[in-house]
């Protein structure tokens, strides 16, 4: 934790920051809470069998809105609703589009659960299902199909972050924004840490409460300090770091803490916010110094020895196969030697 605070104190070096393109430039929001694992992103996962379902019956004022970060040319839109058995199809509702994400116009109406249309406008920013009367059943959205140019990737690892800011209500808006960023980065994080047969969780809880420190993760629960994020409202990277812990999903003992934290900060500083890591002091730096130090060490090894190094280390830690000797296998050199070698590069 001390190291973590030290590292945060070093984060003044923001001028160099180049925000990497978010791989998923889309967000799905709704006035309706999801029913368990029937999360919103399942409406845009390329699979017509999986679907979003609301926990409660939908009412006339409810909506389900798909928003793009940047307007895109959309040639056609098709939306399918109702459960795969044919029940709970939508009828009294409009399929709406928006060029600015604020003002919507009707493109089509739902008939027998489906709506489709071709937008006339050049670029579309948002697509919305707007109900027109109360339903006697939940809203069920099976799939939104967009023919867009350029094509928009579907959510490969659908996820939903549920925010609890009851202990610090003034942080609710910040937490919701942070949650949407982490949702958008979930596919990318899973790609960086993929391993055979691993299925990441679909539900993550993000709690902001009054506590000391910055943030921590336990299983699929991320907890952040209200005071810290009030003082550091731009530090979404800290929540990306915690989201990496959720994806790491290391359930076995024996993984060294420095490497677990190093992988989390590697994804944060070398994928999410390259350039933001700040300077490392060559006099005190250690490869097993955790957080940023270990992240920079992993980046060095990745560049010099093995582009898949972090994926391989993650797989081993996830499956309980990690031993220090794997560094020798992966690079031909023992860990301590690699640490010295990396340190020497910093002194130049
Ligand atoms: Zn951590």
PDB file of N, CA and C and ligand atoms in Angstrom, residues 4 215-217 241-242 245 248 260-261 264-265 291, ligand 1:
ATOM      1  N   UNK A   4       2.138   1.804  -3.279  1.00  0.00           N
ATOM      2  CA  UNK A   4       1.035   2.265  -4.129  1.00  0.00           C
ATOM      3  C   UNK A   4       0.878   3.787  -3.991  1.00  0.00           C
ATOM      4  N   UNK A 215      -7.598   1.679  -3.370  1.00  0.00           N
ATOM      5  CA  UNK A 215      -8.613   0.717  -3.821  1.00  0.00           C
ATOM      6  C   UNK A 215      -8.092  -0.687  -3.607  1.00  0.00           C
ATOM      7  N   UNK A 216      -8.999  -1.649  -3.548  1.00  0.00           N
ATOM      8  CA  UNK A 216      -8.587  -3.054  -3.496  1.00  0.00           C
ATOM      9  C   UNK A 216      -9.663  -3.900  -4.170  1.00  0.00           C
ATOM     10  N   UNK A 217      -9.289  -5.128  -4.463  1.00  0.00           N
ATOM     11  CA  UNK A 217     -10.223  -6.040  -5.112  1.00  0.00           C
ATOM     12  C   UNK A 217     -10.243  -7.362  -4.373  1.00  0.00           C
ATOM     13  N   UNK A 241      -6.630  -0.894 -13.107  1.00  0.00           N
ATOM     14  CA  UNK A 241      -5.741  -1.793 -12.354  1.00  0.00           C
ATOM     15  C   UNK A 241      -6.577  -2.801 -11.543  1.00  0.00           C
ATOM     16  N   UNK A 242      -7.589  -2.314 -10.860  1.00  0.00           N
ATOM     17  CA  UNK A 242      -8.426  -3.218 -10.056  1.00  0.00           C
ATOM     18  C   UNK A 242      -9.205  -4.188 -10.955  1.00  0.00           C
ATOM     19  N   UNK A 245      -7.248  -7.112 -11.731  1.00  0.00           N
ATOM     20  CA  UNK A 245      -7.270  -8.123 -10.658  1.00  0.00           C
ATOM     21  C   UNK A 245      -8.497  -9.031 -10.780  1.00  0.00           C
ATOM     22  N   UNK A 248      -7.640 -11.351 -13.586  1.00  0.00           N
ATOM     23  CA  UNK A 248      -6.572 -12.303 -13.227  1.00  0.00           C
ATOM     24  C   UNK A 248      -7.184 -13.543 -12.585  1.00  0.00           C
ATOM     25  N   UNK A 260       1.908 -10.231  -9.274  1.00  0.00           N
ATOM     26  CA  UNK A 260       0.463 -10.020  -9.406  1.00  0.00           C
ATOM     27  C   UNK A 260       0.191  -8.518  -9.633  1.00  0.00           C
ATOM     28  N   UNK A 261       0.828  -7.683  -8.811  1.00  0.00           N
ATOM     29  CA  UNK A 261       0.646  -6.233  -8.957  1.00  0.00           C
ATOM     30  C   UNK A 261       1.349  -5.709 -10.207  1.00  0.00           C
ATOM     31  N   UNK A 264      -0.885  -6.239 -13.157  1.00  0.00           N
ATOM     32  CA  UNK A 264      -2.002  -5.273 -13.147  1.00  0.00           C
ATOM     33  C   UNK A 264      -1.544  -3.895 -13.622  1.00  0.00           C
ATOM     34  N   UNK A 265      -0.375  -3.466 -13.136  1.00  0.00           N
ATOM     35  CA  UNK A 265       0.120  -2.159 -13.575  1.00  0.00           C
ATOM     36  C   UNK A 265       0.686  -2.207 -15.000  1.00  0.00           C
ATOM     37  N   UNK A 291       4.059  -3.101  -8.434  1.00  0.00           N
ATOM     38  CA  UNK A 291       3.401  -1.991  -9.143  1.00  0.00           C
ATOM     39  C   UNK A 291       4.203  -1.494 -10.358  1.00  0.00           C
TER      40      UNK A 291
HETATM   41 ZN1  LIG B   1      -3.352  -4.168  -7.098  1.00  0.00          ZN
END
